[in-house]
């Protein structure tokens, strides 16, 4: 399956069923979370994918305008964070309607931390995991 087109999407994790969310106060270097909506999806769940080369994308929250990124010193289990700079991610096919979101230049991909305390979960950058917690769906907003 080809990568998604540029545009606005709800980003949902396959394992948890949680959506990437913005609270409008996304400050630089704080963690990006997933949560289960209380009702219908609203602007807090809409993310813009801006296409770079091939399967490369910039991801930002429409609600706050903050960019999604990674810390400068990425390690196993680093948290996906809000940034003022643009970070490049690769969105790769992981099966019908599923994608892995990988940090460009690193073999680290988004992983929904299903062990985190509810109602929020933290997105981590992990390697070596291939289960549903690292598979994401893009639903047109």
Short mmCIF file of C-alpha atoms in Angstrom, two decimals:
data_model
loop_
_atom_site.label_atom_id
_atom_site.label_comp_id
_atom_site.label_asym_id
_atom_site.label_seq_id
_atom_site.Cartn_x
_atom_site.Cartn_y
_atom_site.Cartn_z
CA UNK A 1 0.00 0.00 0.00
CA UNK A 2 1.35 3.43 -0.86
CA UNK A 3 1.94 6.05 1.83
CA UNK A 4 -0.93 8.43 2.62
CA UNK A 5 -1.33 11.62 0.60
CA UNK A 6 -0.53 14.96 2.21
CA UNK A 7 -3.49 16.32 4.17
CA UNK A 8 -5.32 16.23 7.48
CA UNK A 9 -5.76 12.95 9.34
CA UNK A 10 -6.78 11.31 12.58
CA UNK A 11 -3.89 9.01 13.57
CA UNK A 12 -5.00 5.87 15.43
CA UNK A 13 -2.90 3.10 16.97
CA UNK A 14 -4.04 -0.41 16.03
CA UNK A 15 -3.25 -2.10 19.37
CA UNK A 16 -4.68 0.47 21.77
CA UNK A 17 -7.38 2.03 19.61
CA UNK A 18 -6.14 5.37 20.96
CA UNK A 19 -5.66 8.48 18.79
CA UNK A 20 -2.75 10.91 18.75
CA UNK A 21 -4.00 14.09 20.41
CA UNK A 22 -3.13 17.73 21.02
CA UNK A 23 -4.40 19.78 23.95
CA UNK A 24 -3.61 23.14 22.37
CA UNK A 25 -0.89 23.84 24.94
CA UNK A 26 1.71 21.59 23.39
CA UNK A 27 4.96 23.05 24.68
CA UNK A 28 8.32 22.28 23.18
CA UNK A 29 10.03 19.12 24.45
CA UNK A 30 6.91 17.73 26.18
CA UNK A 31 5.55 14.29 25.30
CA UNK A 32 3.03 13.61 22.54
CA UNK A 33 0.16 11.49 23.87
CA UNK A 34 -2.55 9.21 22.62
CA UNK A 35 -6.01 9.02 24.16
CA UNK A 36 -9.42 7.53 23.51
CA UNK A 37 -11.95 10.25 22.62
CA UNK A 38 -14.97 10.71 24.91
CA UNK A 39 -17.25 11.19 21.92
CA UNK A 40 -16.78 12.18 18.34
CA UNK A 41 -13.35 13.19 17.08
CA UNK A 42 -12.73 16.95 17.11
CA UNK A 43 -9.95 19.37 16.12
CA UNK A 44 -7.70 18.13 18.96
CA UNK A 45 -7.26 14.87 17.06
CA UNK A 46 -6.46 16.33 13.61
CA UNK A 47 -2.87 16.18 12.38
CA UNK A 48 -1.44 17.56 9.17
CA UNK A 49 0.89 15.46 7.06
CA UNK A 50 3.09 17.56 4.81
CA UNK A 51 4.90 15.48 2.24
CA UNK A 52 8.62 15.69 1.62
CA UNK A 53 10.47 13.28 -0.66
CA UNK A 54 8.95 9.85 -1.38
CA UNK A 55 7.75 8.39 1.94
CA UNK A 56 8.99 11.33 4.06
CA UNK A 57 6.60 13.56 6.01
CA UNK A 58 6.43 16.44 8.46
CA UNK A 59 3.68 15.96 11.06
CA UNK A 60 2.02 18.80 12.97
CA UNK A 61 -1.04 19.28 15.18
CA UNK A 62 -3.72 21.43 13.56
CA UNK A 63 -5.13 22.43 16.96
CA UNK A 64 -1.92 23.91 18.39
CA UNK A 65 0.28 24.23 15.30
CA UNK A 66 3.08 22.39 17.14
CA UNK A 67 5.33 20.03 15.22
CA UNK A 68 5.83 16.40 16.18
CA UNK A 69 9.48 15.47 16.63
CA UNK A 70 12.12 13.62 18.59
CA UNK A 71 14.71 14.62 21.17
CA UNK A 72 18.19 15.54 19.95
CA UNK A 73 19.78 12.50 21.57
CA UNK A 74 17.45 9.68 20.47
CA UNK A 75 17.79 6.39 22.33
CA UNK A 76 15.71 3.23 22.66
CA UNK A 77 12.43 4.23 24.31
CA UNK A 78 12.83 7.99 23.76
CA UNK A 79 9.55 9.87 23.85
CA UNK A 80 8.03 11.47 20.75
CA UNK A 81 7.84 15.18 21.63
CA UNK A 82 6.40 18.50 20.52
CA UNK A 83 8.96 20.72 18.81
CA UNK A 84 9.24 24.11 17.17
CA UNK A 85 11.48 22.62 14.48
CA UNK A 86 10.27 20.32 11.73
CA UNK A 87 11.27 16.67 12.10
CA UNK A 88 11.16 14.26 9.16
CA UNK A 89 9.43 10.90 9.57
CA UNK A 90 9.06 8.06 7.09
CA UNK A 91 5.60 6.51 6.81
CA UNK A 92 5.99 2.90 5.66
CA UNK A 93 3.48 0.23 4.67
CA UNK A 94 2.84 -2.30 7.48
CA UNK A 95 -0.12 -4.16 5.95
CA UNK A 96 -3.58 -3.30 4.62
CA UNK A 97 -4.42 0.18 5.93
CA UNK A 98 -1.55 0.08 8.45
CA UNK A 99 1.68 2.04 8.61
CA UNK A 100 4.86 2.32 10.68
CA UNK A 101 6.02 5.87 11.42
CA UNK A 102 9.81 5.89 11.57
CA UNK A 103 12.24 8.63 12.46
CA UNK A 104 14.29 9.51 9.36
CA UNK A 105 17.86 8.25 9.58
CA UNK A 106 17.10 6.02 12.57
CA UNK A 107 15.62 2.55 12.90
CA UNK A 108 13.23 3.85 15.53
CA UNK A 109 9.50 3.86 15.05
CA UNK A 110 6.45 5.14 16.89
CA UNK A 111 5.22 2.72 19.53
CA UNK A 112 2.09 3.36 21.62
CA UNK A 113 3.11 2.64 25.21
CA UNK A 114 0.21 0.36 26.09
CA UNK A 115 1.53 -0.04 29.64
CA UNK A 116 1.14 3.68 30.37
CA UNK A 117 -1.48 4.94 32.79
CA UNK A 118 -4.83 5.72 31.20
CA UNK A 119 -6.49 7.88 29.94
CA UNK A 120 -3.30 9.08 28.24
CA UNK A 121 -0.48 7.05 26.74
CA UNK A 122 2.92 8.22 25.56
CA UNK A 123 4.32 7.56 22.08
CA UNK A 124 7.83 6.11 22.27
CA UNK A 125 10.55 5.57 19.67
CA UNK A 126 11.45 1.88 19.74
CA UNK A 127 13.33 -0.70 17.70
CA UNK A 128 12.81 -4.42 17.41
CA UNK A 129 9.05 -4.48 17.94
CA UNK A 130 6.73 -5.51 15.15
CA UNK A 131 3.38 -5.94 16.92
CA UNK A 132 0.22 -3.90 16.57
CA UNK A 133 1.43 -1.28 19.09
CA UNK A 134 3.69 0.08 16.33
CA UNK A 135 1.01 0.01 13.60
CA UNK A 136 -0.92 3.19 12.88
CA UNK A 137 -3.98 4.00 10.78
CA UNK A 138 -4.59 7.32 9.02
CA UNK A 139 -8.25 8.33 8.79
CA UNK A 140 -9.04 11.37 6.64
CA UNK A 141 -10.25 14.28 8.80
#
